[in-house]
Coordinates of C-alpha atoms and ligand atoms in Angstrom, one line a residue:
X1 CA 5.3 -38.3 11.2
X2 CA 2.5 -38.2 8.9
X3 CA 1.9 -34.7 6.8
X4 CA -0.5 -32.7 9.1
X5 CA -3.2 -30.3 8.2
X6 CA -5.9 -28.2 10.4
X7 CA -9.2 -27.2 9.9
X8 CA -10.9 -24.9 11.9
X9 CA -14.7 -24.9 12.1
X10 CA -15.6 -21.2 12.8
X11 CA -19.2 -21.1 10.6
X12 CA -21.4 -21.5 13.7
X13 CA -23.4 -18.3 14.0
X14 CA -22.9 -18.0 17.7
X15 CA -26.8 -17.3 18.7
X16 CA -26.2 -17.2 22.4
X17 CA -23.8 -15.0 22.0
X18 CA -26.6 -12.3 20.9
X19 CA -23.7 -9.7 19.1
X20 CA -23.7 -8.2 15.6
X21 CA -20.8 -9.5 15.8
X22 CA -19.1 -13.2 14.3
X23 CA -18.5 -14.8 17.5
X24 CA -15.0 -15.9 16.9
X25 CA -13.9 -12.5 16.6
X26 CA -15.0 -11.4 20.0
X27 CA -11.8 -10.4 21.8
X28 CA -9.9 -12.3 25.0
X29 CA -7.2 -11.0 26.3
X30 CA -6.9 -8.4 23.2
X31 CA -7.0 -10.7 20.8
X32 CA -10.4 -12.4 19.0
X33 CA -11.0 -16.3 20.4
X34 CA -10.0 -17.3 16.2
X35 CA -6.6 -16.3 16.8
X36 CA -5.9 -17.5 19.8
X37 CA -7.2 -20.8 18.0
X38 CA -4.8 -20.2 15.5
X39 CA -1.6 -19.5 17.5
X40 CA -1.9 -23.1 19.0
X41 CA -2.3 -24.6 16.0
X42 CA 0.2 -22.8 14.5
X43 CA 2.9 -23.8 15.7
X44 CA 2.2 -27.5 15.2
X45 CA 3.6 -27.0 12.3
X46 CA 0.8 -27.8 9.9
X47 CA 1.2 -27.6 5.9
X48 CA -1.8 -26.1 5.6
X49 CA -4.7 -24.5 7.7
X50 CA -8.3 -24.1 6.7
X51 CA -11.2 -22.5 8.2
X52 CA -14.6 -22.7 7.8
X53 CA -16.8 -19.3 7.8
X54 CA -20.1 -18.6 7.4
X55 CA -21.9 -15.7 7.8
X56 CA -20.4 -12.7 8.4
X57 CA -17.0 -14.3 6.9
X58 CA -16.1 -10.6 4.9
X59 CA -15.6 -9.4 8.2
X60 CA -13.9 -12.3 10.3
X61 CA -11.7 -12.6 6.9
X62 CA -10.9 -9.0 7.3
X63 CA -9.9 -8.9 10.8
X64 CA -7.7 -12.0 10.5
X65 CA -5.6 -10.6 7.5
X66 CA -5.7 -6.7 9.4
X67 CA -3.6 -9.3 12.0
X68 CA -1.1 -10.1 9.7
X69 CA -2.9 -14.2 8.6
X70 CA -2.2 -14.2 5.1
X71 CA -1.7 -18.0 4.5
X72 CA -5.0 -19.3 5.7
X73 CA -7.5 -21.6 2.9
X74 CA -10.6 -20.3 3.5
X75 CA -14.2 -22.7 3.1
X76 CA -17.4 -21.2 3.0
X77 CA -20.1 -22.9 4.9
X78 CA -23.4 -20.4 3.8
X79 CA -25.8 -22.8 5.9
X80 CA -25.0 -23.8 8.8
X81 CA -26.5 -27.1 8.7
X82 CA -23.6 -29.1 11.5
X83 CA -20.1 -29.8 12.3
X84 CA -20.3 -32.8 9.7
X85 CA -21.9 -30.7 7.4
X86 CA -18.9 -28.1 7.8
X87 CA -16.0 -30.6 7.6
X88 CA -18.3 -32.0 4.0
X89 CA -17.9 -28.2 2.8
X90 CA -14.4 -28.4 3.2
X91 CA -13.8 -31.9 1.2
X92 CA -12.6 -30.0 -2.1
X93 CA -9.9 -28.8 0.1
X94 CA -9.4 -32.0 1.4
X95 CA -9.4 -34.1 -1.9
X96 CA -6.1 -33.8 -2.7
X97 CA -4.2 -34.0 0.7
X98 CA -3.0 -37.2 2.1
X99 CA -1.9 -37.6 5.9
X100 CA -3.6 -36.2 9.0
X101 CA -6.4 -33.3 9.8
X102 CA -6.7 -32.0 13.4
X103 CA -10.1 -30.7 13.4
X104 CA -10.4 -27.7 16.1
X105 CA -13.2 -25.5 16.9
X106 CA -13.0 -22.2 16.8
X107 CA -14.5 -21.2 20.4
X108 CA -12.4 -23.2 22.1
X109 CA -9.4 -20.8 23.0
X110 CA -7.4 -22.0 25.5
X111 CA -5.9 -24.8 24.0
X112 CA -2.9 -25.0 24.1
X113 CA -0.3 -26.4 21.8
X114 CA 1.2 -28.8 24.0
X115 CA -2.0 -30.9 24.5
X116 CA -2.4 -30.8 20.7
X117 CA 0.8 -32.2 20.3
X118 CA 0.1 -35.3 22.4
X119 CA -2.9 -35.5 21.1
X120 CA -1.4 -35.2 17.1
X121 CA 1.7 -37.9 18.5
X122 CA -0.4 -40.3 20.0
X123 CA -3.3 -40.2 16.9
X124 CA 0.2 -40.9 14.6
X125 CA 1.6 -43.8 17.1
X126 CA -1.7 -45.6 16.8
X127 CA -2.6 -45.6 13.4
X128 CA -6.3 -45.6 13.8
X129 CA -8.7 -43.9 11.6
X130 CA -9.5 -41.1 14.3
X131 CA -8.5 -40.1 17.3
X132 CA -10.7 -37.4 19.7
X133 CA -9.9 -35.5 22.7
X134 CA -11.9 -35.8 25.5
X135 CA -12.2 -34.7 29.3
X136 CA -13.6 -35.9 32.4
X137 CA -15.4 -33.3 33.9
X138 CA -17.7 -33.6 36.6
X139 CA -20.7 -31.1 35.3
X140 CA -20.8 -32.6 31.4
X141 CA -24.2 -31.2 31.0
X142 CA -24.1 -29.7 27.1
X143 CA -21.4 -31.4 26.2
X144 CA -21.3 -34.4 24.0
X145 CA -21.1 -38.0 26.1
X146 CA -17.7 -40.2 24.8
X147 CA -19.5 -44.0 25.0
X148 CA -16.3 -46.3 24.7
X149 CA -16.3 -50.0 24.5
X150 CA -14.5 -52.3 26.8
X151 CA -11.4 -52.0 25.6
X152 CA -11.3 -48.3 26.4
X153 CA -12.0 -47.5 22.6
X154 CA -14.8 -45.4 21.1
X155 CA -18.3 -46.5 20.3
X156 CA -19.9 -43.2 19.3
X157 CA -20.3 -40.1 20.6
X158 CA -24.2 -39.0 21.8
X159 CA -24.9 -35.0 22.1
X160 CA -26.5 -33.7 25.2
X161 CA -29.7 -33.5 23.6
X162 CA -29.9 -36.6 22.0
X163 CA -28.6 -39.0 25.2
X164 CA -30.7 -40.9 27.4
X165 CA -30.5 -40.4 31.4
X166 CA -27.6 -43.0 31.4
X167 CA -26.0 -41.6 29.1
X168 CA -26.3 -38.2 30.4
X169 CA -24.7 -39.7 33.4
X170 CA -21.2 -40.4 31.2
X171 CA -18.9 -38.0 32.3
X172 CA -16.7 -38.3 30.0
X173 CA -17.2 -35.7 27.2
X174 CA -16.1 -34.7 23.4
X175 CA -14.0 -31.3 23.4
X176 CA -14.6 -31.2 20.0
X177 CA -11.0 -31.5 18.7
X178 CA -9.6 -34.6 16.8
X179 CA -7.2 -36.4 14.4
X180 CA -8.8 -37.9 11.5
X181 CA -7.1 -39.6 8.7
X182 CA -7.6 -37.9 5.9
X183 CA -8.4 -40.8 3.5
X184 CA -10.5 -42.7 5.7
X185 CA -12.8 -39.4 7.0
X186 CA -13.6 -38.8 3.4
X187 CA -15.2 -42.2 2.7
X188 CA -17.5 -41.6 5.6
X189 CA -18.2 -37.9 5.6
X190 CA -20.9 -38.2 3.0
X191 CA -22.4 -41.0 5.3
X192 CA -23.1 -38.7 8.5
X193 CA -27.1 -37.8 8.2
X194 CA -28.9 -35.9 10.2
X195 CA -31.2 -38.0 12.3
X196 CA -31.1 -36.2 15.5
X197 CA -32.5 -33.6 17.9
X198 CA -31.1 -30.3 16.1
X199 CA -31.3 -31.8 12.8
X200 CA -27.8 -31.4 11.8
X201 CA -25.0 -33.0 9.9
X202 CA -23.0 -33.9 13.2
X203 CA -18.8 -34.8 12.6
X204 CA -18.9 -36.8 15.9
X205 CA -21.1 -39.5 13.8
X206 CA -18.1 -40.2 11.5
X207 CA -16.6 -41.4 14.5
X208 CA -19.4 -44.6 14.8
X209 CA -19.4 -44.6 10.8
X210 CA -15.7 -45.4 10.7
X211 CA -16.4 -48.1 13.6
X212 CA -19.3 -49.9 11.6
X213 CA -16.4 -50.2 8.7
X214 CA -13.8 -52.2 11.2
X215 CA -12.0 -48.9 12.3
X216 CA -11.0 -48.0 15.5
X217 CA -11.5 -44.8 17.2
X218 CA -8.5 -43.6 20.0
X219 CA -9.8 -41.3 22.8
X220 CA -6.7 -38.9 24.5
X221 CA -8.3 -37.4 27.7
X222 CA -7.0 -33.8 29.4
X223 CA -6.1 -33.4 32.4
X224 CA -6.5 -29.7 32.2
X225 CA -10.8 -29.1 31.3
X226 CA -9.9 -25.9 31.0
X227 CA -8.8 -26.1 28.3
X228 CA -11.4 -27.5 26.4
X229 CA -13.7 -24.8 28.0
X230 CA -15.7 -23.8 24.8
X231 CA -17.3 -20.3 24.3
X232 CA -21.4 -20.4 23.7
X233 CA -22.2 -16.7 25.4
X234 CA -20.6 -13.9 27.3
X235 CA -20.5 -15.7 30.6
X236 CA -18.5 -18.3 29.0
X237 CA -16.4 -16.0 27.8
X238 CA -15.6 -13.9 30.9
X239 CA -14.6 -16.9 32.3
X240 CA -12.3 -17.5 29.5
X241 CA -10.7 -14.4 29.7
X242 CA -10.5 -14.9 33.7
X243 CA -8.5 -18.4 33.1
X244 CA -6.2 -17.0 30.1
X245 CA -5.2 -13.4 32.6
X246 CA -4.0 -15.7 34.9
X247 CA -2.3 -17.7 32.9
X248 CA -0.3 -15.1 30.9
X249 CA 0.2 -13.2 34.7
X250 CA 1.8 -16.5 35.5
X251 CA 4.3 -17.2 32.6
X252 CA 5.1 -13.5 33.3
X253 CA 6.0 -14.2 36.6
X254 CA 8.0 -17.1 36.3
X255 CA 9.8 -14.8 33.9
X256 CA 11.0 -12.4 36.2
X257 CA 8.4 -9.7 36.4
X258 CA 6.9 -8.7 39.8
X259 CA 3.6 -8.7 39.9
X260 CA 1.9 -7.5 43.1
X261 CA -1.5 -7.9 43.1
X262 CA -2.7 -10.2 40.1
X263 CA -6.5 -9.8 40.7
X264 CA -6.5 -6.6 39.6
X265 CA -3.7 -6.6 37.1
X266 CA -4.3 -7.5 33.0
X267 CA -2.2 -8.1 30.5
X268 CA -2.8 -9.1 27.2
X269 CA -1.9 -11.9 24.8
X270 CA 0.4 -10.0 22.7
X271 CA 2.6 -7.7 25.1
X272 CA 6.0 -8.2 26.2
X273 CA 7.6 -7.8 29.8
X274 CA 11.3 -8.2 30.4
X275 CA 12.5 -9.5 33.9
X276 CA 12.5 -7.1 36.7
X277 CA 10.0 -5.0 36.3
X278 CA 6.9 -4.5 38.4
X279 CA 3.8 -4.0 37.9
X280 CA 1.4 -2.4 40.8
X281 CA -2.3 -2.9 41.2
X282 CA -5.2 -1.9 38.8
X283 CA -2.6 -2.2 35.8
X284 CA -3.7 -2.6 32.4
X285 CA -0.9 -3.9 29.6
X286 CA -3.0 -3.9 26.5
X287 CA -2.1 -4.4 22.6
X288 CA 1.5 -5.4 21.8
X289 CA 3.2 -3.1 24.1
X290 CA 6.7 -3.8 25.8
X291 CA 8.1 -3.1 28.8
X292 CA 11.9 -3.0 29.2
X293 CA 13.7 -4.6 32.8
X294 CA 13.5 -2.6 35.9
X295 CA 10.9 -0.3 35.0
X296 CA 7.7 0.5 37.5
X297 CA 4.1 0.8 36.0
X298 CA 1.6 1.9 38.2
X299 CA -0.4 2.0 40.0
X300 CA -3.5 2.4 38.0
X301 CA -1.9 2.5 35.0
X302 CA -3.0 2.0 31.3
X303 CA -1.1 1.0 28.4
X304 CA -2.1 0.8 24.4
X305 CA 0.8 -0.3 22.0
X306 CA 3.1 1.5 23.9
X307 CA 6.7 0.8 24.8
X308 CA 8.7 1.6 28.2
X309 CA 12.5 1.0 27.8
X310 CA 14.2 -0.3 30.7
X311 CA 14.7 1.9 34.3
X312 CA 11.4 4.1 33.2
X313 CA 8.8 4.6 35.6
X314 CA 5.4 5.4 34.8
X315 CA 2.3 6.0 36.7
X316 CA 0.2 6.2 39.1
X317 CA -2.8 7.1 37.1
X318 CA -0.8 7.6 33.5
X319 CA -2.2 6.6 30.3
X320 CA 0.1 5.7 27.5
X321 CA -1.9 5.4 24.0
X322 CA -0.5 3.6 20.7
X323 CA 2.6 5.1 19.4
X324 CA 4.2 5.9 22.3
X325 CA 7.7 5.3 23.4
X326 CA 8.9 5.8 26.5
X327 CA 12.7 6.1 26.9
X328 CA 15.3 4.8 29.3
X329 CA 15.2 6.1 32.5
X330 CA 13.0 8.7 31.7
X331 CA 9.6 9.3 34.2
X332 CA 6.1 9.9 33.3
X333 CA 3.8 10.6 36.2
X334 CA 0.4 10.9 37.8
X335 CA -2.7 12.2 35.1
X336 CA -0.4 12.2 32.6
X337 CA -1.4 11.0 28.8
X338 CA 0.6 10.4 25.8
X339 CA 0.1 9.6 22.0
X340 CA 2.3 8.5 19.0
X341 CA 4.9 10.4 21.5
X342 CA 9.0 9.5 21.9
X343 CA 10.2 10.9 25.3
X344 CA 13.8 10.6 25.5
X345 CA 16.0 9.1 28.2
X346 CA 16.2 10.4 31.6
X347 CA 13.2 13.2 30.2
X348 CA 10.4 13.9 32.7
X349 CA 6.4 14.4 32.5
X350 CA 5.5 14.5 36.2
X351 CA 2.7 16.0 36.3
X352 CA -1.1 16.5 34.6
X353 CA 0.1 16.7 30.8
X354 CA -0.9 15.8 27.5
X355 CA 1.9 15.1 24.7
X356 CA 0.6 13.3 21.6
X357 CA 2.5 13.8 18.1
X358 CA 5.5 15.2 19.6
X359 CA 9.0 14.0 19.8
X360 CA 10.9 15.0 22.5
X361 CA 15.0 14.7 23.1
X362 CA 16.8 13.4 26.2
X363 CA 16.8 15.3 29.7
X364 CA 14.0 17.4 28.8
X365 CA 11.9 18.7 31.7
X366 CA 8.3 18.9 31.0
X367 CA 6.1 20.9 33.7
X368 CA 3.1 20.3 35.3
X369 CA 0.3 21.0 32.9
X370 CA 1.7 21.0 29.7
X371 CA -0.5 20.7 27.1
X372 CA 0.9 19.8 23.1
X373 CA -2.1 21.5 20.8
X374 CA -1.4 19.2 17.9
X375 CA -4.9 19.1 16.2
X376 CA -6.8 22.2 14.8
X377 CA -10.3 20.2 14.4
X378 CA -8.6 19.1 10.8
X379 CA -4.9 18.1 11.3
X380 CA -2.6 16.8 13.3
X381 CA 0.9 18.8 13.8
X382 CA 4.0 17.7 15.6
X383 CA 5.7 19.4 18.3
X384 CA 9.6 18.6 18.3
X385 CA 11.3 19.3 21.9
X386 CA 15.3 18.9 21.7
X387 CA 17.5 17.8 24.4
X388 CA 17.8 19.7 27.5
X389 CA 14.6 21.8 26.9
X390 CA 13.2 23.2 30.2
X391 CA 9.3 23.4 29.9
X392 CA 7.8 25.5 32.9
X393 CA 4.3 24.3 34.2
X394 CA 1.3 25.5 32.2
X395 CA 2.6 25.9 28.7
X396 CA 0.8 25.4 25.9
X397 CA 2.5 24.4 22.7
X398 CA 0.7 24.9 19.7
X399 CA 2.2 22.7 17.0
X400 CA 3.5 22.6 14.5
X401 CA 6.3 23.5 16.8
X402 CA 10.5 23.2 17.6
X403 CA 12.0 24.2 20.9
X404 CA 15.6 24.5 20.6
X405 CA 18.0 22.8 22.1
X406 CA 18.3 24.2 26.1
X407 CA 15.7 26.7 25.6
X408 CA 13.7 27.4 28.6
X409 CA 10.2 27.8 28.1
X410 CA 8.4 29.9 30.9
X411 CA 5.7 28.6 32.9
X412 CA 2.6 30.1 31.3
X413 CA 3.6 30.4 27.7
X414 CA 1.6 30.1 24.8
X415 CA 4.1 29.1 22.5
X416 CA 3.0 29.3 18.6
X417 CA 6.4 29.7 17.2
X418 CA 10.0 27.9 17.1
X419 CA 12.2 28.8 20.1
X420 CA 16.2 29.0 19.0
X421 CA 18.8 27.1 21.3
X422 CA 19.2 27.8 24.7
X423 CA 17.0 30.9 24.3
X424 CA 14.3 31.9 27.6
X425 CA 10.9 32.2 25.7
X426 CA 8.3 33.9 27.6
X427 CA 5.1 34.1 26.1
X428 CA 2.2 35.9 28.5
X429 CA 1.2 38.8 29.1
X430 CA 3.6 41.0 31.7
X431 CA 2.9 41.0 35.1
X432 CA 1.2 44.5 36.7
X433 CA 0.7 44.7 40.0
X434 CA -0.9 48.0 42.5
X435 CA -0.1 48.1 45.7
X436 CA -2.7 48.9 48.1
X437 CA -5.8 48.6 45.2
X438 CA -7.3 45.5 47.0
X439 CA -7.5 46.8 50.3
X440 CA -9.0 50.3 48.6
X441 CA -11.0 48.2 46.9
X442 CA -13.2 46.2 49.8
X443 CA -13.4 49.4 52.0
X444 CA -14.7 51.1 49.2
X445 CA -17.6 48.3 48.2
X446 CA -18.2 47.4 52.4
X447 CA -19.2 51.3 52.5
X448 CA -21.6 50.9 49.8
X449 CA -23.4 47.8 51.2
X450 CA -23.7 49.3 54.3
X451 CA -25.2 52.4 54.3
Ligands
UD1_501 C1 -19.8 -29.6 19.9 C2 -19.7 -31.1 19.8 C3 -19.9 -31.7 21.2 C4 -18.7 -31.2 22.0 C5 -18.7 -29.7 22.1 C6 -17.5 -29.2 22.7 C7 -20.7 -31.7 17.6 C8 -21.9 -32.3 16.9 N1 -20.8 -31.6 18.9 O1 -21.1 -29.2 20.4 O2 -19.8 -33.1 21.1 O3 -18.9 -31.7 23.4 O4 -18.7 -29.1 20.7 O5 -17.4 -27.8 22.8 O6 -19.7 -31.4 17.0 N2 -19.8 -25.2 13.3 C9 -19.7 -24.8 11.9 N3 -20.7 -25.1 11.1 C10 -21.9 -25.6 11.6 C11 -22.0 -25.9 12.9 C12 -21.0 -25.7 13.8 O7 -18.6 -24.4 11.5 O8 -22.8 -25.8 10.7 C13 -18.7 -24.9 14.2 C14 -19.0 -23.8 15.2 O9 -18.6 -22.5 14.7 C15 -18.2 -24.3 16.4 C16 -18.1 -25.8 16.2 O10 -18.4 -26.0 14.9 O11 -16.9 -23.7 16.4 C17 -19.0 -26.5 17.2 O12 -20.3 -26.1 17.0 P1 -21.3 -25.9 18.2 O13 -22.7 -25.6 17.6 O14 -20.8 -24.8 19.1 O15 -21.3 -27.3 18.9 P2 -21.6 -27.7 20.4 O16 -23.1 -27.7 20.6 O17 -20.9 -26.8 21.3
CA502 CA1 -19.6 -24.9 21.1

């Protein structure tokens, strides 16, 4: 197999999407469409992959390497003047490298891998100078017309705006990825002009450029148009992000993991499931969180980079935010949130609390309506809970904190001070009581009202 490189055109300004925002770093599935770009490509293989930015690129570049991309070549494209125009930008990057260049877009972000592959394999087999992608799809309106010759190879590609009515009848349309050979796209890529509706430098024209020299131009057609589906505005991308949920929500399923009700279920890009565990409705899996086997989230359920080890239960109505780790066995229930928290195994938060930056052991019983007060409206403090603790409902911890081992906290407390081992810490006021003083009390005030 030839040496394969990818370039990624991600300069377009994405108008339609009317956002501040670089369009390829809108976010699917928790991820931004560039990346998901990226992963298929990725794991072609490649020696090298470029992409082409253009304005806003500090920001796009910035996000990318936040994500861990350190080995991408970046091209600057300041005007966006076409595809063609993008892929000319790119030629110093190009001059030296010999072999094959998949060009991909990047608002197309449901490609996957596998139809790159045969698309990479079959653009090798051939040996011609290019070889495109296309789909047949039966509403082709806005996306470029694939006019082949008789024997099935292409003549050129027309955009939507420039095509006549027959041509706008082709159903047959460009996705916009392709294999070019490297040697043979540079001799033409100065060619491509601009002689068309939008005025732009347009890549498909290499395509009937390479033709007028002899060449021939393969055309690989999807089955899936999905997959091709390329993002232009927010609709587009809803539906995206509809297709890619129910994707992932599949693959998770033939993994193992119950789902029950996938409409209302989401799980992002990055997380993890393990086989065995269920999810119940109006659960949200977000970030790169992971979920051990036979543990039970939901319903109603949110997770951020968190992670549930195996037999835990969470939910309904619980909200785990980033940092949190969720022990074997151990329970978290209804209106219950957690932050940058470790609860141990077998440890319980039934009911209505809030634990961020606290650590707590194994066993631990945590009553309803615990509250950790780790901030002061400057800092953050840690509360540290060790094994066996016994909170009782409607203690407040103010951190920085240490319950003992065993200690029992009573329900009530206000606890501003390390409790020793197995020590009972009662922190409220005493309890008074006088018998009789209520009944005094309304015959006393009727009297008054009364006369
Ligand atoms: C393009 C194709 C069309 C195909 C469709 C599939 C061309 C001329 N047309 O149309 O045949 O059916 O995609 O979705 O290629 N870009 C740059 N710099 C530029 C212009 C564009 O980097 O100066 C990038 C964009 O970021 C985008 C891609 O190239 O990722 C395609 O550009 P776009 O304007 O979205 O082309 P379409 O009109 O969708
Ligand atoms: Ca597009």
């Amino acid at each position: 197999m030839k040496t394969l490189y990818v370039l990624v055109l991600a300069a377009g300004q994405g108008t339609r999407m009317k956002s501040a925002t670089p369009k390829v770093i809108h976010e699917m599935a928790g991820k931004p469409l560039l990346e998901h770009v990226l992963h298929a490509v990725r794991a072609l293989h490649p020696k090298a992959i470029g992409v082409v930015l253009g304005l806003g690129r500090e920001k796009v570049q910035s996000v990318l390497e936040e994500r861990g991309w350190d080995k991408l070549g970046y091209i600057v494209q300041s005007r966006q003047l076409g595809s063609g125009h993008a892929v000319r930008m790119a030629q110093p990057w190009l001059k030296s490298k010999k072999g094959t260049l998949l060009v991909v877009y990047g608002d197309t972000p449901l490609l996957t891998t596998a139809t790159l592959q045969r698309l990479v394999e079959q653009h090798a087999d051939s040996g011609h100078a290019a070889t495109f992608l296309a789909m047949d799809i039966p509403n082709p309106s806005g996306y470029g017309r694939m006019v082949l010759d008789p024997q099935g190879f292409l003549e050129r590609i027309v955009e939507d705006k420039d095509a006549s009515s027959e041509e706008r009848a082709i159903t047959l349309v460009n996705s916009g990825v392709a294999c070019w050979d490297i040697e043979r796209l540079l001799k033409v890529l100065p060619r491509i002009q601009a002689n068309n509706a939008k005025h732009e430098y347009y890549l498909t024209d290499a395509a009937k450029l390479l033709r007028d020299l002899g060449e021939r131009v393969g055309v690989v057609t999807t089955s899936d148009p999905d997959e091709t589906h390329g993002i232009n505005n927010r609709v587009d991308l809803a539906r995206a992000e509809a297709i890619l949920r129910r994707r992932i929500l599949e693959q998770w399923m033939r993994e193992g993991v119950t789902i029950v009700d996938p409409e209302t279920t989401y799980v992002d890009a990055d997380a993890v499931l393990a086989p065995d565990c269920r999810l119940w409705p109006g659960t949200m899996i977000r970030g790169a969180s992971r979920i051990g086997a036979n543990c039970e989230i939901g319903p109603y359920t949110l997770m951020e980079d968190a992670i549930v080890k195996s037999g835990a239960r969470v939910g309904p109505f619980a909200r785990l935010r980033p940092g949190t780790i969720i022990e074997e066995g151990a329970r978290i229930g209804n209106f219950v949130e957690t932050k940058k928290a470790i609860i141990g195994k077998k440890s319980k938060v039934s009911h209505l609390s809030y634990i961020g930056d606290a650590e707590i052991g194994d066993n631990v019983n945590i009553g309803a309506g615990t509250i950790t007060c780790n901030y002061d409206g400057f800092f953050k403090y840690k509360t540290t809970i060790e094994d066996d603790v016994f909170v009782g409902s409607n203690a407040n911890l103010v951190a920085p904190v240490r319950l003992g081992r065993g200690a029992i906290v009573a329900a009530g407390s206000t606890i501003t001070e390390d409790v020793k081992a197995n020590a009972l810490v009662l922190a409220r006021a005493r309890q008074m009581a006088k018998n009789g003083w209520a009944k005094e009390f309304r015959g006393k005030q009727k009297r008054s009202k009364h006369g």
